[in-house]
Coordinates of C-alpha atoms in Angstrom, one line a residue:
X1 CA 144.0 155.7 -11.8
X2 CA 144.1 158.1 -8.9
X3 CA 142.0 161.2 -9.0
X4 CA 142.6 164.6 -7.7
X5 CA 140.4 165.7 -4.5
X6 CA 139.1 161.6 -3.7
X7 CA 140.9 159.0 -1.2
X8 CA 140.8 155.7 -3.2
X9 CA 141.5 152.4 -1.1
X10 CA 143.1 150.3 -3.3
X11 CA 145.6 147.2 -3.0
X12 CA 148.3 145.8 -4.1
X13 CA 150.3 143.0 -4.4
X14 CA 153.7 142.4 -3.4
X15 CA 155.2 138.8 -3.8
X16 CA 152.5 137.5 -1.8
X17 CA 151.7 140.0 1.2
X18 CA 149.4 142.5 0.3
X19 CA 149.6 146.1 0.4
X20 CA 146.9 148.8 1.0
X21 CA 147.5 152.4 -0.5
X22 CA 145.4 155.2 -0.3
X23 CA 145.6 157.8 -3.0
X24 CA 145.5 161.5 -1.1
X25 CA 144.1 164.4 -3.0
X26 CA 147.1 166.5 -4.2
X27 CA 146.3 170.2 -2.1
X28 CA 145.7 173.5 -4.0
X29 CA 148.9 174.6 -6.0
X30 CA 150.4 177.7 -4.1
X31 CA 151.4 180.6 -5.5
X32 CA 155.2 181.6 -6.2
X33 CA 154.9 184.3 -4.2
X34 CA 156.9 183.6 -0.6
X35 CA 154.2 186.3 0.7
X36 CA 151.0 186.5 3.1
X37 CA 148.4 188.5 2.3
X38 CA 147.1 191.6 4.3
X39 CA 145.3 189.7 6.8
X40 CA 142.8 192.6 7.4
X41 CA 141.3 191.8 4.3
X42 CA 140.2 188.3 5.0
X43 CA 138.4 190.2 7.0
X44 CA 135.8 192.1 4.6
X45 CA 132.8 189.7 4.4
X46 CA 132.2 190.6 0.8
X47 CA 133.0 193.0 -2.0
X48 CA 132.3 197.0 -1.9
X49 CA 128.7 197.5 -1.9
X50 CA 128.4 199.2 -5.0
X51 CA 130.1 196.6 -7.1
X52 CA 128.0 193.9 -5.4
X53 CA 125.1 195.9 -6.8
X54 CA 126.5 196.0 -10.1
X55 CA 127.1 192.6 -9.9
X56 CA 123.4 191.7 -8.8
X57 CA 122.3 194.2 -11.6
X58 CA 123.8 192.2 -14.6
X59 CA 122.5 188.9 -13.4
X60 CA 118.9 190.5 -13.5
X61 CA 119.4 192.0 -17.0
X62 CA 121.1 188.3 -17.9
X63 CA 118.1 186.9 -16.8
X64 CA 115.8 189.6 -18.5
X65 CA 117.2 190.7 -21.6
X66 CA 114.6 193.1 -22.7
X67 CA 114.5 194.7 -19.2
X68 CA 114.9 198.5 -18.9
X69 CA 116.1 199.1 -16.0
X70 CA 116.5 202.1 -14.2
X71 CA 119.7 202.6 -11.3
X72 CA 118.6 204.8 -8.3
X73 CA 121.4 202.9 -6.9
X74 CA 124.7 204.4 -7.1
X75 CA 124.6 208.1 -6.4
X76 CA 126.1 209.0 -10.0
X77 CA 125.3 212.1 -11.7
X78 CA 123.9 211.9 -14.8
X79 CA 123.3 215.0 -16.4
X80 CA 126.1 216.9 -18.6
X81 CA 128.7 219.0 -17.6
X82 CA 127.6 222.5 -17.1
X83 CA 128.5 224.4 -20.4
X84 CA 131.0 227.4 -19.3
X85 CA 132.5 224.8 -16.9
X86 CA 133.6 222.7 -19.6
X87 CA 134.4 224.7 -21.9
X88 CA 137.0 226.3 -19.4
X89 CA 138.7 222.3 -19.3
X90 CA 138.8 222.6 -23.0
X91 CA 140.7 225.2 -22.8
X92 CA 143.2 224.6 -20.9
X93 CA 143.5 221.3 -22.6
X94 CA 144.1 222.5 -25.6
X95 CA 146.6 225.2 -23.8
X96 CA 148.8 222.3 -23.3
X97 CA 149.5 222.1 -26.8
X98 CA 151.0 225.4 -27.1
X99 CA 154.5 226.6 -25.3
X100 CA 152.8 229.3 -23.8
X101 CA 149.7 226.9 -22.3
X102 CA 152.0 223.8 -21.6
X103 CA 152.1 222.7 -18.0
X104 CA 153.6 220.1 -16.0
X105 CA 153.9 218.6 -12.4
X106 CA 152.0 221.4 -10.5
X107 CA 151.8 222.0 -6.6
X108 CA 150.8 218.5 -4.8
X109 CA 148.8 220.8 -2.5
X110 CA 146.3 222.3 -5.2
X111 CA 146.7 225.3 -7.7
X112 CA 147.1 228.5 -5.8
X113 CA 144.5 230.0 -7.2
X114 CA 142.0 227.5 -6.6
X115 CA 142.6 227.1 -3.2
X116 CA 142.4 230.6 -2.6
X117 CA 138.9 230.6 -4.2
X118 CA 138.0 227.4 -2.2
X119 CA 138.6 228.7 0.6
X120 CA 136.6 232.2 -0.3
X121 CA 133.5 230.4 -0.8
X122 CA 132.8 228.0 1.6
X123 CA 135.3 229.0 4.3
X124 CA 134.9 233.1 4.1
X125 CA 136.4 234.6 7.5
X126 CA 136.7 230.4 8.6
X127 CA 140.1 228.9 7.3
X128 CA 142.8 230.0 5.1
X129 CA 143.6 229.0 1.4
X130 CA 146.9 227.6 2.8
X131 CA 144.5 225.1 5.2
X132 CA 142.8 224.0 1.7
X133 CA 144.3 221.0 -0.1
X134 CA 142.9 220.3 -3.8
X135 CA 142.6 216.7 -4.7
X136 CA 141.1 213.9 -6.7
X137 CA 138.1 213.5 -4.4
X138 CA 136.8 212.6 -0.8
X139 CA 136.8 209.1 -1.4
X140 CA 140.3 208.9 -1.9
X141 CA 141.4 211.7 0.8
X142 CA 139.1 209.3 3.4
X143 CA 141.8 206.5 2.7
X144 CA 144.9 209.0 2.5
X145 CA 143.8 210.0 5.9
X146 CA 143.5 206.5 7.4
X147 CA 147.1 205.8 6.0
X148 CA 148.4 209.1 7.9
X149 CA 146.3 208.0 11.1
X150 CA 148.1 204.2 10.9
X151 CA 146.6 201.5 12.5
X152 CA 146.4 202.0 16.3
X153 CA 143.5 204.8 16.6
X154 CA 140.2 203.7 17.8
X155 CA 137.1 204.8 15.2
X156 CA 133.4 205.5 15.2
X157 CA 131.3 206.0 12.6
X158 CA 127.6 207.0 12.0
X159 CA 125.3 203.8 11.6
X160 CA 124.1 203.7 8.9
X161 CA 127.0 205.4 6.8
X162 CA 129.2 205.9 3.5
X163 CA 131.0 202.2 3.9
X164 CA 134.6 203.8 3.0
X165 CA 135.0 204.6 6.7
X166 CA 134.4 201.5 7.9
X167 CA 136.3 199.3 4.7
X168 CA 139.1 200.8 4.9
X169 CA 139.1 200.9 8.8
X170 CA 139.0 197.4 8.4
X171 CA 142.0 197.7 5.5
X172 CA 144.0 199.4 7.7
X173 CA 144.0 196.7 11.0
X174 CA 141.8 199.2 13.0
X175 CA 138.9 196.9 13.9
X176 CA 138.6 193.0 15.2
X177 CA 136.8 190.6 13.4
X178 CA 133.4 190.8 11.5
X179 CA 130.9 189.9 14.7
X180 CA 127.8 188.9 12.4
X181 CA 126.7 192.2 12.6
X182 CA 129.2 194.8 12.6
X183 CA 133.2 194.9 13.2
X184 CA 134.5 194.2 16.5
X185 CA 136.8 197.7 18.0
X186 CA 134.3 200.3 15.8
X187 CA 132.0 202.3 17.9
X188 CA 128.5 202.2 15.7
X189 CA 126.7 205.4 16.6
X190 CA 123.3 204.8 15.7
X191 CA 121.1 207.3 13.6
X192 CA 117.9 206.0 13.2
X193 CA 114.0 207.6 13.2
X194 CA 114.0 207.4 16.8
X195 CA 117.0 209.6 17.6
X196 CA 115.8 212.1 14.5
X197 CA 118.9 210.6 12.8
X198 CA 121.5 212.2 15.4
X199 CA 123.0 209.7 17.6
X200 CA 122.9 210.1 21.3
X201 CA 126.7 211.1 21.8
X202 CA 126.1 209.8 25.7
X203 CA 126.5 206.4 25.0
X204 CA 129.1 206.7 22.5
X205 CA 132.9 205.6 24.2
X206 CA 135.2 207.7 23.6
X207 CA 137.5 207.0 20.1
X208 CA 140.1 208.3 18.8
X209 CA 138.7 209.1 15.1
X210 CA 135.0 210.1 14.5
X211 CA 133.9 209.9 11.1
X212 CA 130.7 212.2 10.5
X213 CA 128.8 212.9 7.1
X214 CA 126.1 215.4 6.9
X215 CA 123.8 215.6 4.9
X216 CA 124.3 211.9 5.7
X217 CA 124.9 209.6 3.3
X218 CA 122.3 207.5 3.4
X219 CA 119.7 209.2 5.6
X220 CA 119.9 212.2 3.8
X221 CA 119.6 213.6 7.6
X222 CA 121.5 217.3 7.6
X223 CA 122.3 218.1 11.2
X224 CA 121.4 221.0 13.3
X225 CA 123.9 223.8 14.4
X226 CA 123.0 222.7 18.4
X227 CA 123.6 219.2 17.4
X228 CA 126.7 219.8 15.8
X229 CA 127.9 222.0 18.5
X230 CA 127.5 218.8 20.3
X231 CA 129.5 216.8 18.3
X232 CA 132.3 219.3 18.0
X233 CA 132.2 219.7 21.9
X234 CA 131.9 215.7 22.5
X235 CA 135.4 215.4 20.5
X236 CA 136.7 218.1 22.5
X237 CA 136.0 216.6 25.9
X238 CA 137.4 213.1 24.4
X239 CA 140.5 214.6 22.4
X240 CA 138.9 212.9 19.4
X241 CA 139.4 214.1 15.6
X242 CA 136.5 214.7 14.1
X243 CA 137.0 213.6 10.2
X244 CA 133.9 215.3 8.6
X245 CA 132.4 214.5 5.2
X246 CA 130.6 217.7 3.6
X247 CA 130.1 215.8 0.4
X248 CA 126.8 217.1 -0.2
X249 CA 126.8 220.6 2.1
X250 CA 125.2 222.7 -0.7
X251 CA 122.3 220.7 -1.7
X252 CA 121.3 222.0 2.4
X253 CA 118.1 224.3 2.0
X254 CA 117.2 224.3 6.3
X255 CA 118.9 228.0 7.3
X256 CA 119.6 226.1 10.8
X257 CA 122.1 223.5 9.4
X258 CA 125.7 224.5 9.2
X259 CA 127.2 223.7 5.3
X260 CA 130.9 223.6 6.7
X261 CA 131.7 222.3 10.5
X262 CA 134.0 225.4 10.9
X263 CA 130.8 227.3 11.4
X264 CA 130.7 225.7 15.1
X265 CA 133.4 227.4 17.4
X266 CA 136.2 225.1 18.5
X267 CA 136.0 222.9 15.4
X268 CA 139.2 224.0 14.1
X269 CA 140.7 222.5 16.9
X270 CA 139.4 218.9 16.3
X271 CA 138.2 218.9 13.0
X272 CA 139.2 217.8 9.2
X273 CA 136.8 218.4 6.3
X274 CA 136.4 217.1 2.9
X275 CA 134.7 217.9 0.1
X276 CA 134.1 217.2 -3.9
X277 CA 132.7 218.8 -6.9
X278 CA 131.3 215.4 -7.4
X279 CA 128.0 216.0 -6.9
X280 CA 127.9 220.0 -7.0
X281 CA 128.9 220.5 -10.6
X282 CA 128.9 216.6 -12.1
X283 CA 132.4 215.6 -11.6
X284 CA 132.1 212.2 -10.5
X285 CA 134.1 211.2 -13.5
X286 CA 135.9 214.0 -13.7
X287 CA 137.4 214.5 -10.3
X288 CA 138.2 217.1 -8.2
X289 CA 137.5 217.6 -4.1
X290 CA 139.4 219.3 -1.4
X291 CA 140.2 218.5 2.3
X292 CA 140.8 221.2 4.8
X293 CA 143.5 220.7 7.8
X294 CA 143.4 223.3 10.0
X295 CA 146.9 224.6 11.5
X296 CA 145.1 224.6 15.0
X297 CA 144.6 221.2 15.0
X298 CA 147.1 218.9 16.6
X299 CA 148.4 216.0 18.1
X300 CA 148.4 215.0 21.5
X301 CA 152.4 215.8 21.3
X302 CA 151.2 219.2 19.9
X303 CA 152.7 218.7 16.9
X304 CA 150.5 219.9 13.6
X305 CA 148.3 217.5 11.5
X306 CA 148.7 219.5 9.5
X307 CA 152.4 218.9 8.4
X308 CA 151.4 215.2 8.6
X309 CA 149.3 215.8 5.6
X310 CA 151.2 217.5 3.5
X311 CA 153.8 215.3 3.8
X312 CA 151.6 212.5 2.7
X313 CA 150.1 214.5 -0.3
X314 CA 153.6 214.9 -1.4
X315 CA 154.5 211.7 -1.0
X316 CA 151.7 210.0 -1.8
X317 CA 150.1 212.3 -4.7
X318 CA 150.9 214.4 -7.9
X319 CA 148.4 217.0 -7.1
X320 CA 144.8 217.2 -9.3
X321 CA 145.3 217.4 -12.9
X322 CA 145.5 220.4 -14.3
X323 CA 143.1 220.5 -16.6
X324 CA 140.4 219.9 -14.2
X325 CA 141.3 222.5 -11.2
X326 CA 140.3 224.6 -14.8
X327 CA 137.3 223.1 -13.8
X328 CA 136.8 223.7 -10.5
X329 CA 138.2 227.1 -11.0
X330 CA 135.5 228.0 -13.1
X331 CA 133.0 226.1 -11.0
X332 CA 133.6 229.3 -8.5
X333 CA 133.7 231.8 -11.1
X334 CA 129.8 233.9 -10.9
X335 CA 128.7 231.9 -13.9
X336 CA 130.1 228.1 -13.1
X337 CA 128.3 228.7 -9.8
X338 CA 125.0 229.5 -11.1
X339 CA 125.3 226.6 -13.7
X340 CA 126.5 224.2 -10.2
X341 CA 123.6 225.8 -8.6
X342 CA 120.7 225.4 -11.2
X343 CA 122.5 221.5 -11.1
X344 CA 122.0 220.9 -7.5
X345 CA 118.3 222.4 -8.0
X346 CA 117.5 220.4 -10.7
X347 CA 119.0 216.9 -8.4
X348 CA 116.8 218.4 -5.5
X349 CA 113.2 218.3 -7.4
X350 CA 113.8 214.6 -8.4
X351 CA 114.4 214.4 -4.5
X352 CA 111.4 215.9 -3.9
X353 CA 109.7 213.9 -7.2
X354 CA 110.7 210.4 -4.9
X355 CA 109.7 211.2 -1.3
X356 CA 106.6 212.7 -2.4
X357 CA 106.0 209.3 -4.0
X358 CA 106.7 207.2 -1.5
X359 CA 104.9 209.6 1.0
X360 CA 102.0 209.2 -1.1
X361 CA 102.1 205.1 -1.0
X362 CA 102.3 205.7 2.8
X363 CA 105.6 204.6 3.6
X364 CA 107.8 206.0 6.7
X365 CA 110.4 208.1 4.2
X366 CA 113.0 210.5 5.5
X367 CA 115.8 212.3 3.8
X368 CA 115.5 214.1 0.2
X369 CA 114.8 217.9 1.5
X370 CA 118.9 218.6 2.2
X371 CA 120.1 215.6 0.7
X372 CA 119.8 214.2 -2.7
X373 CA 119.2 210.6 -0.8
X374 CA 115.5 209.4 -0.6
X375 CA 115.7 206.9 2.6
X376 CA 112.8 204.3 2.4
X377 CA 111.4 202.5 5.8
X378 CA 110.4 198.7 4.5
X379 CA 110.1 197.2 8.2
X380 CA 111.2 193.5 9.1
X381 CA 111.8 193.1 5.7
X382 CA 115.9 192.2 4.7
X383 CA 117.1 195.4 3.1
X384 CA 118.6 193.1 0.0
X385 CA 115.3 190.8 0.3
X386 CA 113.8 194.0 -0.7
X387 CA 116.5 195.3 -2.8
X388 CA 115.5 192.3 -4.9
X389 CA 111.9 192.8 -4.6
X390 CA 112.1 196.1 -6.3
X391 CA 114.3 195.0 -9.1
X392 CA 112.1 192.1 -9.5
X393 CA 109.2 193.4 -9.7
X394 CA 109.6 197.1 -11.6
X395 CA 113.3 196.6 -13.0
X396 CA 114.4 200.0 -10.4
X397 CA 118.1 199.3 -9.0
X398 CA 118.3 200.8 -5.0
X399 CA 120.7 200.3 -2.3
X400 CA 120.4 198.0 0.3
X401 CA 120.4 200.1 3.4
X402 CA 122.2 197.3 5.6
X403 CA 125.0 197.7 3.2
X404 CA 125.5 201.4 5.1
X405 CA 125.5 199.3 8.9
X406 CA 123.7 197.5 10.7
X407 CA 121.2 200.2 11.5
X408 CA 120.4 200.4 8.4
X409 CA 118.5 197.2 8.2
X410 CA 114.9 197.6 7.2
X411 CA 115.4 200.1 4.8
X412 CA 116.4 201.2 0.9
X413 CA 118.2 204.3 -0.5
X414 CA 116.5 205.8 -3.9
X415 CA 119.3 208.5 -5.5
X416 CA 118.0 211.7 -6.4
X417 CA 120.8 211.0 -9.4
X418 CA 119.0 210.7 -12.6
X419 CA 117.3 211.9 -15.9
X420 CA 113.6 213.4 -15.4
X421 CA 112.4 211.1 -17.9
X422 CA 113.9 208.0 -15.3
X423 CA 112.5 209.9 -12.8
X424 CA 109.4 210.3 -13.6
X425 CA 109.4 206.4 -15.0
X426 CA 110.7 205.2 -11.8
X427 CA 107.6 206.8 -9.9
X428 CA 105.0 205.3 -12.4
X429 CA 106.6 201.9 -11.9
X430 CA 107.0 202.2 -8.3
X431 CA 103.0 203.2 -8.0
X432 CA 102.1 200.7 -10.2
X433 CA 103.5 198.1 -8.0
X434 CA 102.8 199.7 -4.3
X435 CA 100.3 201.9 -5.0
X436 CA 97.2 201.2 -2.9

């Protein structure tokens, strides 16, 4: 009998000469398909992060059953929506039911309206509603804008950072190999302690894309006005684009720190932005975000980048729903803003809860004052050695901070994200197992 997978000497006889036969495994069945994968993703060493931790998460509570555990992992909000904001979604979803309320296909670009408030709030005497394009959320815009860039540009990338900029640099054929630490052909700028989180922009090559987060995600590092001056003039000198991520721009208290880049002169020549309600007003689920193109900003041809991304939102996208740019219309009316703000305050005092915490148990913690992002110093320790170490032992989920870069080895991220009951748990367990 020949078995799959094993070479079997065997002989046989025939007439009176005998015969050797070897029995070759049969190989792996193929597919039906006649076509090769996307090579670039061979090229991912594993899965997201945040499914990996999911996936490491059910195998603890497998193992522990009767575990409670607590997720400072994720950065998912978890209190409910703010009354008057969803009230306004419930009305306009039940105005689809009536001929008067009943809408269909709206503008790709955003509701007029709303990107006329956008732009009113956080772009006042900056950029134009026409300059503001509503959409499902930063995440997604962060890949819409690699697909208009194509796969030729050159990209750095804060290190540590949000691991969209680098995944799907690596999606779209921008980057070499994995190298053991990061991907060959991305710049890592590296944001650490020493550098107060800001990287030192004269030993960064020039690129043609520069991804930028601030308040960073995971550092919770906001930068300066001079230092983002620098940034916006560094992309200048190099003809870069600056794509920057102002995901969590309102949860800034330091006066000195810009909450939009269009505050530093010149950036509307070099710079995109994007933005969510994700983590202003609890629409994570829900989502709704923005990106802003200016009409100054263009290609080395001249031609606008602008046009370029209207043509993929049309293209590409059937605009937000309607029900939630309701939402975010009402997120910017007087009292959806002071429900967003008493959110983002209420996000901040865990953030405050957590570092004081780990200050107290004398560890080397940064982030949490203009961030909702705790960032936790464990050093010459594996940041998922540790990430297991803390489940282990007090059943808290975190972030491994090497899952960010390679800078961000030797260290955890603790989200602000949470119920004060969890909160407050979290720090009892944490003390109870690195408490002096």
């Amino acid at each position: 009998m020949l078995t799959a997978g094993k070479t079997l000497p065997t002989h046989a006889v025939c007439g009176r000469r005998a015969v050797r036969i070897n029995a070759v495994a049969a190989p792996e069945k193929a597919g039906v398909l006649n076509v090769n994968r996307n090579e670039n993703f061979g090229k991912l060493r594993a899965g997201y992060l945040f499914p990996e931790i999911a996936r490491r998460r059910k195998a603890h509570q497998e193992k522990h059953p009767d575990a409670k555990i607590i997720s400072l992992g994720i950065g998912d909000t978890t209190e409910p929506l703010p009354k008057y904001i969803a009230e306004a979604m419930a009305k306009a979803a039940a105005g689809l039911a009536t001929r008067e309320g009943y809408s269909g296909y709206g503008a790709e670009q955003g509701q007029g309206a709303l990107r006329e408030v956008v732009a009113g709030t956080f772009y006042s005497g900056l950029r134009t509603a026409d300059e503001i394009f509503i959409s499902d959320g930063s995440k997604c815009d962060i890949a819409r804008i690699q697909m208009m860039f194509g796969s030729k540009p050159t990209v750095a990338v804060q290190d540590p950072s949000y691991p969209v900029y680098v995944d799907t640099s690596v999606m779209m054929g921008m980057t070499g190999d994995h190298n053991g630490t990061g991907f060959d052909g991305i710049e890592y700028m590296v944001c650490n302690p020493d550098n107060a989180f800001f990287p030192d922009l004269s030993k960064v090559r020039r690129t043609d894309i520069i991804f930028f987060c601030s308040p960073n995600n995971p550092t919770g590092a906001a930068a300066t006005r001079a230092q983002l001056t620098e940034l916006v003039n560094f992309a200048r000198r190099n003809g870069s684009i600056l794509v920057y991520d102002a995901a969590y721009a309102l949860y800034i208290s330091n006066t000195d720190c810009p909450k939009t880049i269009y505050e530093i002169p010149g950036a509307e020549e070099v710079a995109i932005e994007t933005c969510s309600f994700s983590k202003y007003a609890g629409f994570t689920g829900v989502r709704l975000g923005w990106t802003v193109v200016p009409k100054a900003l263009k290609y080395a041809d001249g031609s606008p980048v602008h046009n370029d991304w209207n043509r993929v939102m049309t293209t590409c996208f059937n605009g937000a729903s309607n029900i939630v740019q309701a939402g975010g219309l009402a997120c910017l009316q007087p009292e959806g803003l002071r429900e967003m703000f008493s959110m983002i305050a209420f996000y901040k005092e865990n953030a405050r809860i957590l570092k004081d915490t780990f200050t107290e148990m004398d560890f080397k913690v940064y982030g949490g004052d203009d961030a909702p992002y705790i960032w936790v110093g464990f050093p010459g320790k594996p940041s998922w050695d540790v990430f297991a170490e803390i489940l282990e032992r007090c059943n808290i989920v975190t972030t491994p901070g090497s899952g960010f870069g390679p800078a961000g080895e030797g260290f955890v991220r603790a989200s602000a994200f949470g119920s004060r009951e969890n909160i407050l748990e979290a720090v009892r367990r944490f003390k109870e197992a690195y408490g002096n």
